[in-house]
Short mmCIF file of C-alpha atoms in Angstrom, two decimals:
data_model
loop_
_atom_site.label_atom_id
_atom_site.label_comp_id
_atom_site.label_asym_id
_atom_site.label_seq_id
_atom_site.Cartn_x
_atom_site.Cartn_y
_atom_site.Cartn_z
CA MET A 16 -65.66 110.76 60.23
CA ARG A 17 -66.24 107.29 58.99
CA PRO A 18 -64.96 104.69 61.27
CA SER A 19 -62.20 103.60 59.26
CA ASP A 20 -60.87 107.25 59.16
CA ARG A 21 -61.28 107.39 62.72
CA ARG A 22 -59.15 104.29 63.27
CA ASP A 23 -56.40 105.78 60.65
CA HIS A 24 -56.57 109.22 63.03
CA LEU A 25 -55.99 107.16 66.09
CA ARG A 26 -53.31 105.10 64.76
CA SER A 27 -51.35 108.38 63.75
CA ALA A 28 -51.65 109.91 66.67
CA LEU A 29 -50.51 107.23 68.73
CA VAL A 30 -47.56 106.71 66.54
CA GLU A 31 -46.70 110.19 66.88
CA ALA A 32 -47.28 110.42 70.76
CA ALA A 33 -45.13 107.04 70.99
CA GLU A 34 -42.43 108.86 68.72
CA ARG A 35 -42.29 112.01 70.92
CA ALA A 36 -42.15 109.77 74.02
CA ILE A 37 -39.35 107.54 72.75
CA ALA A 38 -37.49 110.63 71.37
CA ALA A 39 -37.78 112.51 75.20
CA HIS A 40 -37.06 109.40 77.27
CA GLY A 41 -36.24 106.14 75.11
CA LEU A 42 -38.35 103.02 75.10
CA ALA A 43 -38.33 102.81 79.11
CA GLY A 44 -40.33 106.19 78.45
CA LEU A 45 -43.35 104.31 76.74
CA LYS A 46 -46.19 103.78 78.79
CA ALA A 47 -49.99 102.65 77.21
CA ARG A 48 -51.78 105.06 79.85
CA ASP A 49 -49.64 107.93 79.20
CA LEU A 50 -50.21 107.53 75.15
CA ALA A 51 -53.74 106.89 75.81
CA GLN A 52 -54.08 110.25 78.08
CA GLU A 53 -51.99 111.96 75.59
CA VAL A 54 -54.17 111.18 72.27
CA GLY A 55 -57.24 111.48 74.57
CA CYS A 56 -58.60 107.87 74.30
CA ALA A 57 -59.06 105.08 76.70
CA VAL A 58 -56.08 102.68 77.11
CA GLY A 59 -58.25 99.79 75.67
CA ALA A 60 -58.62 101.75 72.40
CA ILE A 61 -54.71 101.22 71.57
CA TYR A 62 -55.34 97.67 71.20
CA THR A 63 -58.15 98.45 68.80
CA VAL A 64 -55.58 99.70 66.17
CA PHE A 65 -52.25 97.85 67.37
CA PRO A 66 -52.25 94.50 68.34
CA ASP A 67 -49.64 95.20 71.30
CA LEU A 68 -46.97 97.86 72.20
CA ASP A 69 -44.49 95.87 70.00
CA ALA A 70 -46.51 96.99 66.69
CA LEU A 71 -46.31 100.54 67.93
CA VAL A 72 -42.64 100.59 68.72
CA LEU A 73 -41.92 98.88 65.44
CA ALA A 74 -44.26 101.59 63.66
CA VAL A 75 -41.94 104.22 65.54
CA ASN A 76 -38.99 102.47 64.62
CA VAL A 77 -39.65 102.22 60.61
CA ARG A 78 -39.89 105.89 60.84
CA THR A 79 -36.59 106.21 62.65
CA LEU A 80 -34.84 104.12 60.20
CA ALA A 81 -36.75 106.17 57.30
CA LEU A 82 -34.83 109.31 59.00
CA ILE A 83 -31.50 107.26 59.11
CA GLU A 84 -32.06 107.03 55.35
CA ALA A 85 -32.67 110.41 54.85
CA ALA A 86 -29.49 111.41 56.48
CA VAL A 87 -27.23 108.91 54.61
CA ALA A 88 -28.97 109.51 51.42
CA ALA A 89 -27.77 112.94 51.30
CA THR A 90 -24.33 111.25 51.39
CA PRO A 91 -22.99 111.76 47.93
CA ARG A 92 -22.50 108.39 45.88
CA PRO A 93 -19.15 106.62 45.27
CA ALA A 94 -17.39 108.05 41.98
CA GLY A 95 -15.80 104.34 41.16
CA ARG A 96 -13.39 101.86 42.10
CA GLY A 97 -10.91 102.85 44.72
CA GLU A 98 -10.40 105.72 47.19
CA GLY A 99 -13.95 107.32 46.04
CA ALA A 100 -15.57 104.03 47.26
CA ALA A 101 -13.42 104.21 50.53
CA GLU A 102 -14.20 107.99 51.08
CA ASP A 103 -17.84 107.09 50.64
CA LEU A 104 -17.90 104.64 53.36
CA VAL A 105 -16.11 106.91 55.57
CA ARG A 106 -18.92 109.53 55.01
CA LEU A 107 -21.77 107.09 55.30
CA SER A 108 -20.18 106.09 58.56
CA LEU A 109 -19.85 110.13 59.61
CA SER A 110 -23.48 110.34 58.71
CA TYR A 111 -24.34 107.56 60.85
CA LEU A 112 -22.62 109.04 63.80
CA ASP A 113 -24.31 112.23 63.33
CA PHE A 114 -27.48 110.89 63.35
CA ALA A 115 -27.01 108.73 66.24
CA ALA A 116 -25.28 111.73 68.14
CA GLY A 117 -28.44 113.86 67.37
CA ASN A 118 -31.20 111.50 68.05
CA GLY A 119 -29.75 109.19 70.98
CA PRO A 120 -32.95 107.94 72.47
CA ARG A 121 -34.85 107.00 69.37
CA TRP A 122 -31.40 105.77 67.58
CA ARG A 123 -30.77 103.28 70.62
CA ALA A 124 -34.40 102.11 70.70
CA LEU A 125 -33.61 100.37 67.41
CA PHE A 126 -31.09 98.36 69.05
CA GLU A 127 -33.03 98.12 72.69
CA HIS A 128 -36.24 96.93 71.26
CA ARG A 129 -37.13 92.97 72.16
CA MET A 130 -40.40 91.36 70.60
CA ALA A 131 -42.38 89.96 73.41
CA GLY A 132 -41.68 86.08 74.01
CA GLY A 133 -38.36 86.79 72.05
CA ALA A 134 -40.11 86.53 68.69
CA PRO A 135 -38.20 87.77 65.49
CA PRO A 136 -39.49 91.02 64.28
CA PRO A 137 -41.90 90.58 61.44
CA ASP A 138 -40.41 90.31 58.03
CA TRP A 139 -41.80 93.84 56.54
CA TYR A 140 -39.67 95.56 59.36
CA LEU A 141 -36.44 93.12 58.58
CA ALA A 142 -36.88 94.44 54.81
CA GLU A 143 -36.76 98.00 56.27
CA GLN A 144 -33.32 97.46 58.02
CA VAL A 145 -32.04 95.62 54.97
CA ARG A 146 -32.87 98.33 52.33
CA LEU A 147 -30.74 100.50 54.58
CA PHE A 148 -27.71 98.47 53.75
CA ARG A 149 -27.90 99.01 50.19
CA TYR A 150 -26.18 102.37 50.78
CA ILE A 151 -23.14 100.58 52.18
CA GLU A 152 -23.69 97.85 49.32
CA GLU A 153 -22.72 100.22 46.58
CA PRO A 154 -19.44 101.45 47.80
CA LEU A 155 -18.51 97.81 48.61
CA ARG A 156 -19.28 96.65 45.19
CA ALA A 157 -16.85 99.21 43.72
CA LEU A 158 -14.18 97.79 46.37
CA ARG A 159 -14.88 94.44 45.99
CA PRO A 160 -16.27 93.38 42.47
CA ASP A 161 -15.51 89.65 42.99
CA LEU A 162 -18.08 89.14 45.52
CA ASP A 163 -21.82 88.05 44.60
CA SER A 164 -24.86 89.97 45.91
CA ALA A 165 -25.05 87.61 48.91
CA GLY A 166 -21.64 88.11 49.55
CA THR A 167 -22.07 91.96 49.07
CA MET A 168 -25.03 92.22 51.44
CA LEU A 169 -23.07 90.10 54.12
CA LEU A 170 -20.02 92.37 54.07
CA ALA A 171 -22.24 95.39 54.31
CA ARG A 172 -24.08 94.20 57.21
CA SER A 173 -20.57 93.55 58.67
CA VAL A 174 -19.41 96.99 57.75
CA PHE A 175 -22.19 98.63 59.48
CA SER A 176 -21.94 96.34 62.63
CA ALA A 177 -18.27 97.58 62.99
CA THR A 178 -19.25 101.21 62.48
CA HIS A 179 -22.20 100.72 64.94
CA GLY A 180 -19.86 99.54 67.53
CA MET A 181 -17.45 102.26 67.36
CA VAL A 182 -20.54 104.91 67.61
CA SER A 183 -22.51 103.09 69.88
CA LEU A 184 -19.25 102.50 72.37
CA GLY A 185 -17.92 106.11 71.39
CA LEU A 186 -21.28 107.82 72.47
CA ASP A 187 -21.92 105.87 75.26
CA GLU A 188 -21.26 108.20 78.19
CA LYS A 189 -21.51 105.55 80.99
CA LEU A 190 -19.17 103.17 79.37
CA MET A 191 -16.17 104.40 77.40
CA SER A 192 -17.50 107.94 75.61
CA LEU A 193 -14.83 109.59 73.58
CA PRO A 194 -15.37 113.59 72.37
CA ARG A 195 -17.30 114.03 69.20
CA GLU A 196 -14.33 115.33 67.13
CA VAL A 197 -12.06 112.62 68.47
CA LEU A 198 -14.89 109.73 67.43
CA ARG A 199 -15.23 111.37 63.83
CA ALA A 200 -11.45 111.25 63.25
CA GLN A 201 -11.17 107.42 64.57
CA LEU A 202 -14.06 106.82 62.10
CA GLU A 203 -12.20 108.58 59.21
CA THR A 204 -9.31 106.19 60.14
CA LEU A 205 -10.67 102.85 60.85
CA VAL A 206 -13.41 102.79 58.13
CA GLY A 207 -10.93 104.33 55.71
CA ALA A 208 -8.39 101.61 56.53
CA LEU A 209 -11.12 98.82 55.98
CA ALA A 210 -11.99 99.99 52.78
CA ARG A 211 -8.39 100.50 51.56
CA GLY A 212 -7.58 96.90 52.89
CA LEU A 213 -10.89 95.42 51.35
CA LEU A 214 -9.55 96.67 47.86
CA MET A 215 -6.48 94.76 48.43
CA PRO A 216 -6.25 91.08 47.54
CA ARG A 217 -5.52 88.62 50.26
CA GLU A 218 -2.29 87.06 50.82
CA ASP A 219 -3.62 83.67 50.41
CA ALA A 220 -5.01 84.76 46.88
CA GLY A 221 -1.50 84.08 45.59
CA SER A 222 -0.93 87.23 43.97
CA PRO A 223 0.88 90.35 44.74
CA PRO A 224 -1.20 93.28 46.05
CA VAL A 225 -2.27 95.60 43.62
CA ILE A 226 -3.18 99.16 44.55
CA PRO A 227 -5.21 101.18 41.73
CA GLY A 228 -3.64 104.69 41.95
CA PRO A 229 -6.05 107.90 41.52
CA GLY A 230 -7.75 107.69 38.31
CA SER A 231 -6.18 104.51 37.35
CA GLY A 232 -7.62 100.92 37.49
CA ALA A 233 -4.27 99.60 38.83
CA ARG A 234 -0.52 100.93 39.04
CA ASP A 235 1.90 99.29 36.94
CA PRO A 236 4.76 97.50 38.96
CA MET B 12 -13.43 83.02 112.63
CA ARG B 13 -12.38 86.58 113.15
CA PRO B 14 -14.74 89.73 112.16
CA SER B 15 -12.45 90.43 109.23
CA ASP B 16 -12.45 86.78 108.08
CA ARG B 17 -15.94 86.70 108.57
CA ARG B 18 -16.52 89.94 106.08
CA ASP B 19 -13.84 88.18 103.67
CA HIS B 20 -15.89 84.94 103.59
CA LEU B 21 -19.38 86.66 103.09
CA ARG B 22 -17.58 88.84 100.23
CA SER B 23 -16.50 86.08 98.34
CA ALA B 24 -19.74 83.97 98.95
CA LEU B 25 -21.71 87.19 97.59
CA VAL B 26 -19.48 87.84 94.42
CA GLU B 27 -19.63 83.65 93.92
CA ALA B 28 -23.45 83.70 94.16
CA ALA B 29 -23.90 86.98 92.27
CA GLU B 30 -21.54 85.78 89.38
CA ARG B 31 -23.68 82.57 89.19
CA ALA B 32 -26.84 84.41 88.83
CA ILE B 33 -25.41 87.02 86.30
CA ALA B 34 -24.13 83.92 84.15
CA ALA B 35 -27.76 82.40 84.30
CA HIS B 36 -29.91 85.40 83.94
CA GLY B 37 -27.68 88.20 83.00
CA LEU B 38 -28.10 91.41 85.29
CA ALA B 39 -31.54 91.12 85.26
CA GLY B 40 -31.15 88.01 87.16
CA LEU B 41 -29.67 89.91 90.22
CA LYS B 42 -31.89 90.43 93.11
CA ALA B 43 -30.56 91.05 96.73
CA ARG B 44 -33.13 89.05 98.56
CA ASP B 45 -32.08 86.06 96.09
CA LEU B 46 -28.18 86.67 96.84
CA ALA B 47 -28.92 86.68 100.63
CA GLN B 48 -31.04 83.75 100.67
CA GLU B 49 -28.49 81.58 98.65
CA VAL B 50 -25.42 82.75 100.87
CA GLY B 51 -27.52 82.63 104.31
CA CYS B 52 -27.22 86.04 105.27
CA ALA B 53 -29.65 89.01 105.88
CA VAL B 54 -30.34 91.50 103.04
CA GLY B 55 -29.15 93.96 105.03
CA ALA B 56 -25.69 92.05 105.91
CA ILE B 57 -24.79 92.23 101.87
CA TYR B 58 -24.42 96.16 102.66
CA THR B 59 -21.86 95.47 105.26
CA VAL B 60 -19.14 94.29 102.63
CA PHE B 61 -20.61 96.07 99.34
CA PRO B 62 -21.67 99.78 99.63
CA ASP B 63 -24.47 98.99 96.96
CA LEU B 64 -25.16 96.21 94.33
CA ASP B 65 -23.29 98.27 91.88
CA ALA B 66 -19.91 97.37 93.56
CA LEU B 67 -21.01 93.83 93.64
CA VAL B 68 -21.47 94.02 89.66
CA LEU B 69 -18.43 95.40 89.44
CA ALA B 70 -16.80 92.81 91.28
CA VAL B 71 -18.21 90.18 89.10
CA ASN B 72 -17.41 92.09 85.89
CA VAL B 73 -13.54 92.64 86.77
CA ARG B 74 -13.71 88.66 87.29
CA THR B 75 -15.27 88.68 83.79
CA LEU B 76 -12.47 90.91 82.39
CA ALA B 77 -10.02 88.52 84.01
CA LEU B 78 -11.67 85.66 81.90
CA ILE B 79 -11.58 87.67 78.75
CA GLU B 80 -8.02 88.37 79.29
CA ALA B 81 -7.18 84.88 79.86
CA ALA B 82 -8.92 83.89 76.69
CA VAL B 83 -7.20 86.52 74.69
CA ALA B 84 -3.74 85.91 76.36
CA ALA B 85 -3.69 82.48 74.88
CA THR B 86 -3.73 84.00 71.34
CA PRO B 87 0.04 84.08 70.13
CA ARG B 88 1.88 87.29 70.05
CA PRO B 89 2.45 89.27 66.76
CA ALA B 90 5.57 88.14 64.74
CA GLY B 91 6.42 91.40 63.56
CA ARG B 92 5.38 94.24 61.05
CA GLY B 93 2.95 93.23 58.37
CA GLU B 94 0.58 90.36 58.19
CA GLY B 95 1.79 88.77 61.23
CA ALA B 96 0.23 91.65 63.24
CA ALA B 97 -2.85 91.76 60.71
CA GLU B 98 -3.34 87.70 61.52
CA ASP B 99 -2.97 88.42 65.28
CA LEU B 100 -5.46 91.00 65.27
CA VAL B 101 -7.57 88.52 63.37
CA ARG B 102 -7.22 85.87 66.18
CA LEU B 103 -7.88 88.14 69.10
CA SER B 104 -11.33 89.37 67.56
CA LEU B 105 -11.99 85.23 66.98
CA SER B 106 -11.04 84.63 70.79
CA TYR B 107 -13.41 87.49 71.50
CA LEU B 108 -16.21 86.18 69.60
CA ASP B 109 -15.39 82.75 71.52
CA PHE B 110 -15.37 84.28 74.91
CA ALA B 111 -18.81 86.41 74.04
CA ALA B 112 -20.43 83.32 72.36
CA GLY B 113 -19.60 80.55 75.32
CA ASN B 114 -20.32 83.49 78.34
CA GLY B 115 -23.39 85.29 76.92
CA PRO B 116 -24.94 86.69 79.82
CA ARG B 117 -21.85 87.40 81.97
CA TRP B 118 -20.31 89.13 78.66
CA ARG B 119 -23.21 91.48 78.06
CA ALA B 120 -23.30 92.48 81.70
CA LEU B 121 -20.08 94.25 81.02
CA PHE B 122 -22.05 96.39 78.54
CA GLU B 123 -25.38 96.72 80.25
CA HIS B 124 -24.31 97.66 83.50
CA ARG B 125 -24.89 101.30 84.44
CA MET B 126 -23.93 102.84 87.91
CA ALA B 127 -26.84 104.22 89.76
CA GLY B 128 -27.47 107.76 89.12
CA GLY B 129 -25.30 107.89 85.94
CA ALA B 130 -22.09 107.97 87.62
CA PRO B 131 -18.99 106.64 85.66
CA PRO B 132 -17.44 103.41 86.71
CA PRO B 133 -14.60 103.96 89.44
CA ASP B 134 -10.99 104.33 88.10
CA TRP B 135 -9.82 101.10 89.47
CA TYR B 136 -12.45 99.64 87.19
CA LEU B 137 -11.42 101.51 84.33
CA ALA B 138 -7.94 100.56 84.50
CA GLU B 139 -8.96 96.97 84.28
CA GLN B 140 -10.87 97.60 80.98
CA VAL B 141 -7.75 99.81 79.53
CA ARG B 142 -5.36 96.88 80.86
CA LEU B 143 -7.22 94.48 78.08
CA PHE B 144 -6.88 96.97 75.39
CA ARG B 145 -2.95 96.07 75.46
CA TYR B 146 -3.40 93.07 73.63
CA ILE B 147 -4.78 94.90 70.69
CA GLU B 148 -2.27 97.53 71.23
CA GLU B 149 0.64 95.34 70.50
CA PRO B 150 -0.24 94.54 67.12
CA LEU B 151 -1.16 97.87 66.35
CA ARG B 152 2.01 99.00 67.10
CA ALA B 153 3.87 96.71 64.54
CA LEU B 154 0.96 98.00 61.95
CA ARG B 155 1.47 101.81 62.79
CA PRO B 156 4.71 102.60 64.47
CA ASP B 157 4.16 105.95 63.52
CA LEU B 158 1.74 106.64 66.51
CA ASP B 159 2.43 107.96 69.73
CA SER B 160 1.32 105.74 72.92
CA ALA B 161 -1.87 107.80 73.18
CA GLY B 162 -2.58 107.41 69.42
CA THR B 163 -2.05 103.47 69.65
CA MET B 164 -4.68 103.55 72.79
CA LEU B 165 -7.15 105.25 71.01
CA LEU B 166 -6.97 103.30 67.85
CA ALA B 167 -6.82 99.92 70.10
CA ARG B 168 -10.13 100.98 71.88
CA SER B 169 -11.50 101.84 68.43
CA VAL B 170 -10.52 98.38 66.80
CA PHE B 171 -12.29 96.70 69.92
CA SER B 172 -15.26 98.88 69.41
CA ALA B 173 -15.78 97.83 65.77
CA THR B 174 -14.93 94.00 66.66
CA HIS B 175 -17.28 94.31 69.50
CA GLY B 176 -19.90 95.85 67.10
CA MET B 177 -19.68 92.83 64.77
CA VAL B 178 -19.64 90.30 67.66
CA SER B 179 -22.58 92.07 69.53
CA LEU B 180 -24.80 92.31 66.45
CA GLY B 181 -23.85 88.96 65.19
CA LEU B 182 -24.54 87.21 68.04
CA ASP B 183 -27.96 88.76 68.96
CA GLU B 184 -30.57 86.54 68.17
CA LYS B 185 -33.25 89.02 68.21
CA LEU B 186 -31.73 91.57 66.08
CA MET B 187 -29.52 90.32 63.05
CA SER B 188 -27.55 87.19 64.41
CA LEU B 189 -25.43 85.00 62.16
CA PRO B 190 -24.44 81.58 62.06
CA ARG B 191 -21.08 81.10 63.95
CA GLU B 192 -19.14 80.11 60.97
CA VAL B 193 -20.49 83.18 59.04
CA LEU B 194 -19.65 85.53 61.63
CA ARG B 195 -16.17 84.01 62.25
CA ALA B 196 -15.53 84.33 58.46
CA GLN B 197 -16.79 87.98 58.24
CA LEU B 198 -14.34 88.77 61.25
CA GLU B 199 -11.44 87.35 59.38
CA THR B 200 -12.61 89.39 56.33
CA LEU B 201 -13.11 92.74 58.09
CA VAL B 202 -10.64 92.49 60.98
CA GLY B 203 -7.80 91.56 58.56
CA ALA B 204 -8.84 94.36 55.67
CA LEU B 205 -8.95 96.71 58.69
CA ALA B 206 -5.35 95.83 59.63
CA ARG B 207 -4.00 95.77 55.68
CA GLY B 208 -5.38 99.11 55.46
CA LEU B 209 -3.66 100.31 58.48
CA LEU B 210 -0.57 99.36 57.21
CA MET B 211 -1.22 101.25 54.13
CA PRO B 212 -0.10 105.01 54.36
CA ARG B 213 -3.10 107.25 53.57
CA GLU B 214 -3.42 109.09 50.45
CA ASP B 215 -3.41 112.16 51.93
CA ALA B 216 0.12 111.48 53.12
CA GLY B 217 1.38 112.23 49.74
CA SER B 218 3.48 109.06 48.93
CA PRO B 219 2.36 106.25 47.12
CA PRO B 220 1.04 102.92 49.21
CA VAL B 221 3.92 100.62 50.28
CA ILE B 222 3.06 97.27 50.83
CA PRO B 223 5.75 94.87 52.68
CA GLY B 224 6.33 91.57 50.98
CA PRO B 225 6.20 88.48 53.69
CA GLY B 226 9.72 88.72 55.25
CA SER B 227 10.99 92.14 53.67
CA GLY B 228 10.41 95.63 54.72
CA ALA B 229 8.73 96.72 51.60
CA ARG B 230 8.39 95.79 48.09
CA ASP B 231 10.30 97.70 45.36
CA PRO B 232 8.45 99.12 42.62
#
């Protein structure tokens, strides 16, 4: 093997070992010594391919983001303005719940990981996070065509945060967990209500609420 | 001082010292040795008034819950069914944001604390948590008078979880923080939409959406 191939090989082996450790025991389960032992290298060799353990965690987290993307990408696309988009937001939230419930420790690692010294994550990592919000932006554009792209992105983030709050607290066995089916029904109720509420113009917009009926742009008064 | 007075005094001094430590540095800042030094007792004396440090953390957390209650109780009560209740849910979410932003470490301690050995928190503590949800239940009863008390309580928990998700991720400087004013505006948009959406009957209820106008039960078609 050429030195560069050997480095690539070591890098992959370390990411895979770190991924297994995080999936089994969460971030707290990640120890440089254990990783070195598992891939058969010296502890110091880790730092020839990663500047620090943070970089290794980010490499695992970006793979977790890709798994979430694969899970939500399987959710059908919105049919158009109205209930289709609302149903789509609900389906996205249920895919997210299923992923979180099935991949607890590595999902929690996305939110528990903090860069050493309080540094923000690098831009390439943030870009991967933002890419996932696109799946939420699509139905939101159907619900709120009046928003510009920055407004849609911000709203997608907020819808994600609200969904994440329900999933995160609802799955937390030490805090206030709910039976899975109850949590699914609550997501359907709340995310559905949120979507229908977004579709309605605000009272302060000065116009009466307009509710589009199935298959039509708006119901005539 | 009688022995029982001395115990009460030690207990109060320890809770206050623990509260200061958590408010300054979060749960990670709580060390039995530092507490003992601050109140001028032996480390072992802590365990004559608290069975373990968990019990001391719960004593602090229940005071934090009382502070949150004081903050949200200052939020005006709902005026009735319709926009009044929606505005009230928005105001409750903004009070929660203000409390969280102003009391970061002790607010986060409510969610970070885990009982030793993975035990659930004691019932008296859970009852204090549930009591806070009543503030959310009140406007929800106005929005969804069709729900029974268990359904309203569950929905209140979910509305709290969604709001908490937005506040928690929006204030997290290491993850995806938002400027405070942007976060306020997003809470107004999302919690407002959620409330308006809850007011509307579901499509699958088989009846057309009914939106109450200001001051009337429902707008005639």
